[in-house]
Short mmCIF file of C-alpha atoms in Angstrom, two decimals:
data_model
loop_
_atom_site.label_atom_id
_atom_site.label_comp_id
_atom_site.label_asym_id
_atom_site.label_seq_id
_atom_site.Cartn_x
_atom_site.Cartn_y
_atom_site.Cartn_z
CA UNK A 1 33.99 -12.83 148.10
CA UNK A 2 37.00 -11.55 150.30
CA UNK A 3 36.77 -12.24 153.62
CA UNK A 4 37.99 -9.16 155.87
CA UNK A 5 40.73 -10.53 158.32
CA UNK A 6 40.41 -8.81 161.95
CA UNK A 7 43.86 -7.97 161.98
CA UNK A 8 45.37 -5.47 159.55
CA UNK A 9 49.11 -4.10 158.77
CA UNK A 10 50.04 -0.42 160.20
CA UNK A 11 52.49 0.93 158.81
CA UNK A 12 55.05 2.83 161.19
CA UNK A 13 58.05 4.71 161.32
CA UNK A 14 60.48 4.49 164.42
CA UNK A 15 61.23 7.47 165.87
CA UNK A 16 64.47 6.88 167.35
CA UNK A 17 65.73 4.33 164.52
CA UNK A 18 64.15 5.83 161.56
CA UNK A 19 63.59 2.14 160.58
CA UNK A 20 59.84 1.57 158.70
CA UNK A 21 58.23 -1.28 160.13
CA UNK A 22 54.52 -2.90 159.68
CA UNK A 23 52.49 -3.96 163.03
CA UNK A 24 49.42 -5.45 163.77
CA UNK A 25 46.49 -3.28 164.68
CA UNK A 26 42.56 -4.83 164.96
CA UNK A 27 40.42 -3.43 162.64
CA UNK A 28 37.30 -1.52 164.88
CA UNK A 29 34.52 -3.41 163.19
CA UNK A 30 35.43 -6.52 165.32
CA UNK A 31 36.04 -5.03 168.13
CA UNK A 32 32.88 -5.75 170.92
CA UNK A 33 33.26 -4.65 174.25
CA UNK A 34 31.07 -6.86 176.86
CA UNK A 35 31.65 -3.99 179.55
CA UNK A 36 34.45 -3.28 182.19
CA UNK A 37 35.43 -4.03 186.08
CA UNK A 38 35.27 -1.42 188.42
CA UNK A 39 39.29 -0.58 187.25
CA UNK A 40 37.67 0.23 183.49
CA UNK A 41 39.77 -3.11 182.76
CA UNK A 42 37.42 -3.85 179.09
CA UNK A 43 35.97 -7.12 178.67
CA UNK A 44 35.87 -8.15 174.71
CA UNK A 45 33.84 -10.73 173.10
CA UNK A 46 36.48 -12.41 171.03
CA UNK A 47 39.20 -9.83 169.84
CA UNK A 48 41.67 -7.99 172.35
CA UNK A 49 42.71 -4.83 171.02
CA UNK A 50 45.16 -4.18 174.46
CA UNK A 51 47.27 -7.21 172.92
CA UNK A 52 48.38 -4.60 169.97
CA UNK A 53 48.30 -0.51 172.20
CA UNK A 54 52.08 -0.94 171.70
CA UNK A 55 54.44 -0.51 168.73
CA UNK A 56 58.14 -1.91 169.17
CA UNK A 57 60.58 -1.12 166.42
CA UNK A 58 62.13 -4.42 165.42
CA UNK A 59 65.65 -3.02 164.49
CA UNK A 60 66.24 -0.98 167.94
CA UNK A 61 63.79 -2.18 170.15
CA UNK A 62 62.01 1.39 170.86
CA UNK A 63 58.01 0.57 171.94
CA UNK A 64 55.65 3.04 172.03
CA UNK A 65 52.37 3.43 172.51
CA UNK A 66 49.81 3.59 169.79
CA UNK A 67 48.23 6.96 170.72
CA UNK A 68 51.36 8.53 171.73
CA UNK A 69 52.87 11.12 169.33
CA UNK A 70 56.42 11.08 169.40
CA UNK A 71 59.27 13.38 169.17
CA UNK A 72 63.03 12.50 170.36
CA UNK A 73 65.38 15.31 171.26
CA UNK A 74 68.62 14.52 171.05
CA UNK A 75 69.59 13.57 174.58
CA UNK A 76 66.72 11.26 174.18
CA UNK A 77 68.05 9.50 171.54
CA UNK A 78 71.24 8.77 173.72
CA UNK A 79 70.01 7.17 176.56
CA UNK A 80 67.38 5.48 174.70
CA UNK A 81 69.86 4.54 172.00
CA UNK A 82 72.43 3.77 175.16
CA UNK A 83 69.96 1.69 177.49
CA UNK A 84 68.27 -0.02 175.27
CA UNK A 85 68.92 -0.18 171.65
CA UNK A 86 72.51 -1.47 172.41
CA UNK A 87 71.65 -4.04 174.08
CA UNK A 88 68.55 -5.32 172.01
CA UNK A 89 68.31 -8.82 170.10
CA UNK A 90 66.11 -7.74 167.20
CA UNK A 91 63.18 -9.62 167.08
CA UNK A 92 59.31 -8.70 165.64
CA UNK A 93 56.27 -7.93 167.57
CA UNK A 94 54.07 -7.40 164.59
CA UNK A 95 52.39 -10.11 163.43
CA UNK A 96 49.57 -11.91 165.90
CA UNK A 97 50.25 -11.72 169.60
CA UNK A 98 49.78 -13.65 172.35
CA UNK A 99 49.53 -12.18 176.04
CA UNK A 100 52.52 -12.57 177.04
CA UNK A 101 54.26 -11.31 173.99
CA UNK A 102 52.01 -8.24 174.51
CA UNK A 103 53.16 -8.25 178.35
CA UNK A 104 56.55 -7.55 176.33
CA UNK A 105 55.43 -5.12 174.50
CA UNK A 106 54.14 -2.41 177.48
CA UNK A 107 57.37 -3.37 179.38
CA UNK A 108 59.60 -2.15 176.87
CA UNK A 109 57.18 1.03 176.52
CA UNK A 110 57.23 1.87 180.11
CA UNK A 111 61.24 1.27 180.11
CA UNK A 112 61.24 3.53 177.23
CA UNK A 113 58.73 6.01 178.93
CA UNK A 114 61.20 6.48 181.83
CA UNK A 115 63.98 6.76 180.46
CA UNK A 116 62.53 9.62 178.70
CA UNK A 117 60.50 10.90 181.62
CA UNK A 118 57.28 10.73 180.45
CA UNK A 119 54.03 12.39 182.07
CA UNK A 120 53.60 10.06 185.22
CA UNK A 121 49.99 9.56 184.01
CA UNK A 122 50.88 8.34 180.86
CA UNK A 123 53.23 5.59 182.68
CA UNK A 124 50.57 4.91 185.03
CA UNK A 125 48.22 4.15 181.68
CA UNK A 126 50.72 1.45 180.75
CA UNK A 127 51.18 -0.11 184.26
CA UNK A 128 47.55 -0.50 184.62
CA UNK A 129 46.83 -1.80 181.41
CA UNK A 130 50.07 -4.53 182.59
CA UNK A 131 47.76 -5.17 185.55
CA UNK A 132 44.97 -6.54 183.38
CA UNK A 133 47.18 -8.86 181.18
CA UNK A 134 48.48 -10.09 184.71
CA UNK A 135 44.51 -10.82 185.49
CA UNK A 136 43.40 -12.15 181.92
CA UNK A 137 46.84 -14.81 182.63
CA UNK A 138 45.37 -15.19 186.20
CA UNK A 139 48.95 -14.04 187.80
CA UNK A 140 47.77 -12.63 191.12
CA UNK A 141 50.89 -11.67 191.97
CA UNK A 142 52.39 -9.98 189.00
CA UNK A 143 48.89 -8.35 189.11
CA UNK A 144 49.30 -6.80 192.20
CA UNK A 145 52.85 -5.54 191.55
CA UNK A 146 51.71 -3.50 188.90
CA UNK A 147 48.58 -2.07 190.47
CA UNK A 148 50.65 -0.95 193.24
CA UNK A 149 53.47 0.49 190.50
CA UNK A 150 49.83 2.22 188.48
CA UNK A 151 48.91 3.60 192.08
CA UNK A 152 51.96 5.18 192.17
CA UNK A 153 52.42 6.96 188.96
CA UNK A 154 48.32 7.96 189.56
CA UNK A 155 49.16 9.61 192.74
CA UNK A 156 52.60 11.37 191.20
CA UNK A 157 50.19 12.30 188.13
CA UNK A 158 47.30 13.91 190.83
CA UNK A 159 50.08 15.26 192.70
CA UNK A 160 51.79 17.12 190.11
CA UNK A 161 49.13 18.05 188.22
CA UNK A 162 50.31 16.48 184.75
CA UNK A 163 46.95 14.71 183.91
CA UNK A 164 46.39 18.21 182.57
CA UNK A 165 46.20 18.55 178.73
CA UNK A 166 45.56 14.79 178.60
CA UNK A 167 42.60 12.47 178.27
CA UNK A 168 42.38 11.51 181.59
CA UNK A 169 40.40 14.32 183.72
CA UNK A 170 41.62 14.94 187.40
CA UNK A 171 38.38 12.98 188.65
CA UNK A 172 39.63 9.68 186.55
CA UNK A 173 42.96 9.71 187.94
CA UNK A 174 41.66 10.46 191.99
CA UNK A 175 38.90 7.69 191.00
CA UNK A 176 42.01 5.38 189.73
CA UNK A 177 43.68 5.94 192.48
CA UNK A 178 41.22 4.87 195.14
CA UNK A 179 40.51 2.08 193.14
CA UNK A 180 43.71 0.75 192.94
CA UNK A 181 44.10 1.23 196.70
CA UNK A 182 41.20 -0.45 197.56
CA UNK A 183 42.46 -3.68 195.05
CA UNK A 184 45.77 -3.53 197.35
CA UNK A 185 44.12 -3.39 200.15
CA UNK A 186 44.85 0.57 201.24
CA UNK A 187 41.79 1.61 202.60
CA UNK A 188 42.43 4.63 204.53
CA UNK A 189 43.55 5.89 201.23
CA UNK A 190 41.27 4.43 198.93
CA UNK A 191 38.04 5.98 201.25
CA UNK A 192 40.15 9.57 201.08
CA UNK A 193 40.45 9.29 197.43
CA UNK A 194 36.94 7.80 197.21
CA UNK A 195 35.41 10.82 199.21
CA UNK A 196 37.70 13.41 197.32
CA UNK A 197 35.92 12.35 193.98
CA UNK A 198 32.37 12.08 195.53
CA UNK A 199 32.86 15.76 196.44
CA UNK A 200 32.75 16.81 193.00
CA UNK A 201 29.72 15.13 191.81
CA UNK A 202 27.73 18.48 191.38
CA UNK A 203 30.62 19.93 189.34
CA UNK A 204 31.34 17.05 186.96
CA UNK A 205 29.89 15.68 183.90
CA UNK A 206 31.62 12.31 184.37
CA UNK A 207 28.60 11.00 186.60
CA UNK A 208 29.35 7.33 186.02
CA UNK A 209 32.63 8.11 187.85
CA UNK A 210 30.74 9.40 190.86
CA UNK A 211 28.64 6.24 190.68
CA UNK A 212 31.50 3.89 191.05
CA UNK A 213 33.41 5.91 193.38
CA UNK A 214 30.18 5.51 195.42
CA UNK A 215 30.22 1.83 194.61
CA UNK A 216 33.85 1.99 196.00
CA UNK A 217 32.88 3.24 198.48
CA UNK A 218 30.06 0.95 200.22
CA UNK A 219 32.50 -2.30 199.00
CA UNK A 220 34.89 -1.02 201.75
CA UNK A 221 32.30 -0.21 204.68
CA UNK A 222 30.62 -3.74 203.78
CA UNK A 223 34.14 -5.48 204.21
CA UNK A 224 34.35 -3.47 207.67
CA UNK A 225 30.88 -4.64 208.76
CA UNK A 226 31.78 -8.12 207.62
#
């Protein structure tokens, strides 16, 4: 009988390089969420699909993200080709990663995602998702860093209004963002965000959001009693 390996070949094409490349990608049957923190960081039984969200070409370096359809212009290819492909050391990310190679893996992305000037709430996705590799290797500090650099793009994305036309509904990224303030210790901001997203809960469907805003919410006037 053959026994089904969790981790499979994907077969990718890079879209600055052209190069085809195979990475790893965990086949859905073994992945078993146990639940998530109040940040929607996922706790897994056993097998971490966040270790494999990113694809990095091999030959030039380009990462991008797994659910991210992409399409170079030319000037794109330039400075991608200028800031980073020239000065990459090829190496492979696609066989079995660790965490830290995966840490790797969404810096390169967000590089990438800058230098291209990607939607701020896209950027903020990969920051975040930084953040919780920083907590699974228990590096508080790193951690922090890129909560604060998730806050950010969050409030740019809110700000700007470029959540729109994505998966990530304007009561997500105001939740997110109060969130992330009240994990760096923002409070003012974290309450306003907090209350902002607690307004809406007659006009929403996302009532689980409204619950941990709430949540959020009474963690902050507990630590003020305290």
């Amino acid at each position: 009988m053959t026994t089904i390996e969790p981790l499979y070949d994907k077969n990718c094409l890079c879209p600055l390089c052209t190069t085809s490349f195979t990475t790893k990608k965990l086949r859905s049957r073994f992945i078993k969420a146990k639940g998530f923190d109040s940040d929607f960081f996922p706790f897994y039984e056993e097998h971490n699909p966040l270790l494999y969200y990113v694809n990095v070409c091999p030959a030039c370096g380009f990462a991008f993200a797994d659910q991210a359809e992409v399409r170079l212009n030319e000037a794109e290819k330039a400075i991608l080709t200028e800031k980073i492909s020239s000065q990459w050391n090829p190496q492979n990310f696609g066989e079995s990663r660790t965490i830290r190679d995966s840490v790797k893996t969404y810096k390169l992305a967000a590089y990438a995602g800058i230098l291209r000037h990607e939607k701020h709430i896209l950027i903020a996705g990969l920051y975040i998702r930084l953040a919780w590799l920083y907590r699974m290797l228990e590096d508080v500090n790193e951690e922090t860093r890129f909560m604060k650099l998730a806050l950010s793009e969050y409030e740019l994305s809110y700000s700007t209004g470029d959540f729109r036309g994505t998966q990530v509904s304007e009561i997500k990224t105001l939740y997110l963002a109060g969130e992330l303030c009240r994990r760096t210790s923002k409070t003012e901001q974290a309450v306003k965000y907090f209350s902002k997203v607690i307004e809406q809960q007659s006009k929403t469907i996302e009532k689980n959001i409204i619950s941990l805003a709430k949540d959020g919410w009474l963690k902050i006037r507990e630590l003020q009693k305290a």
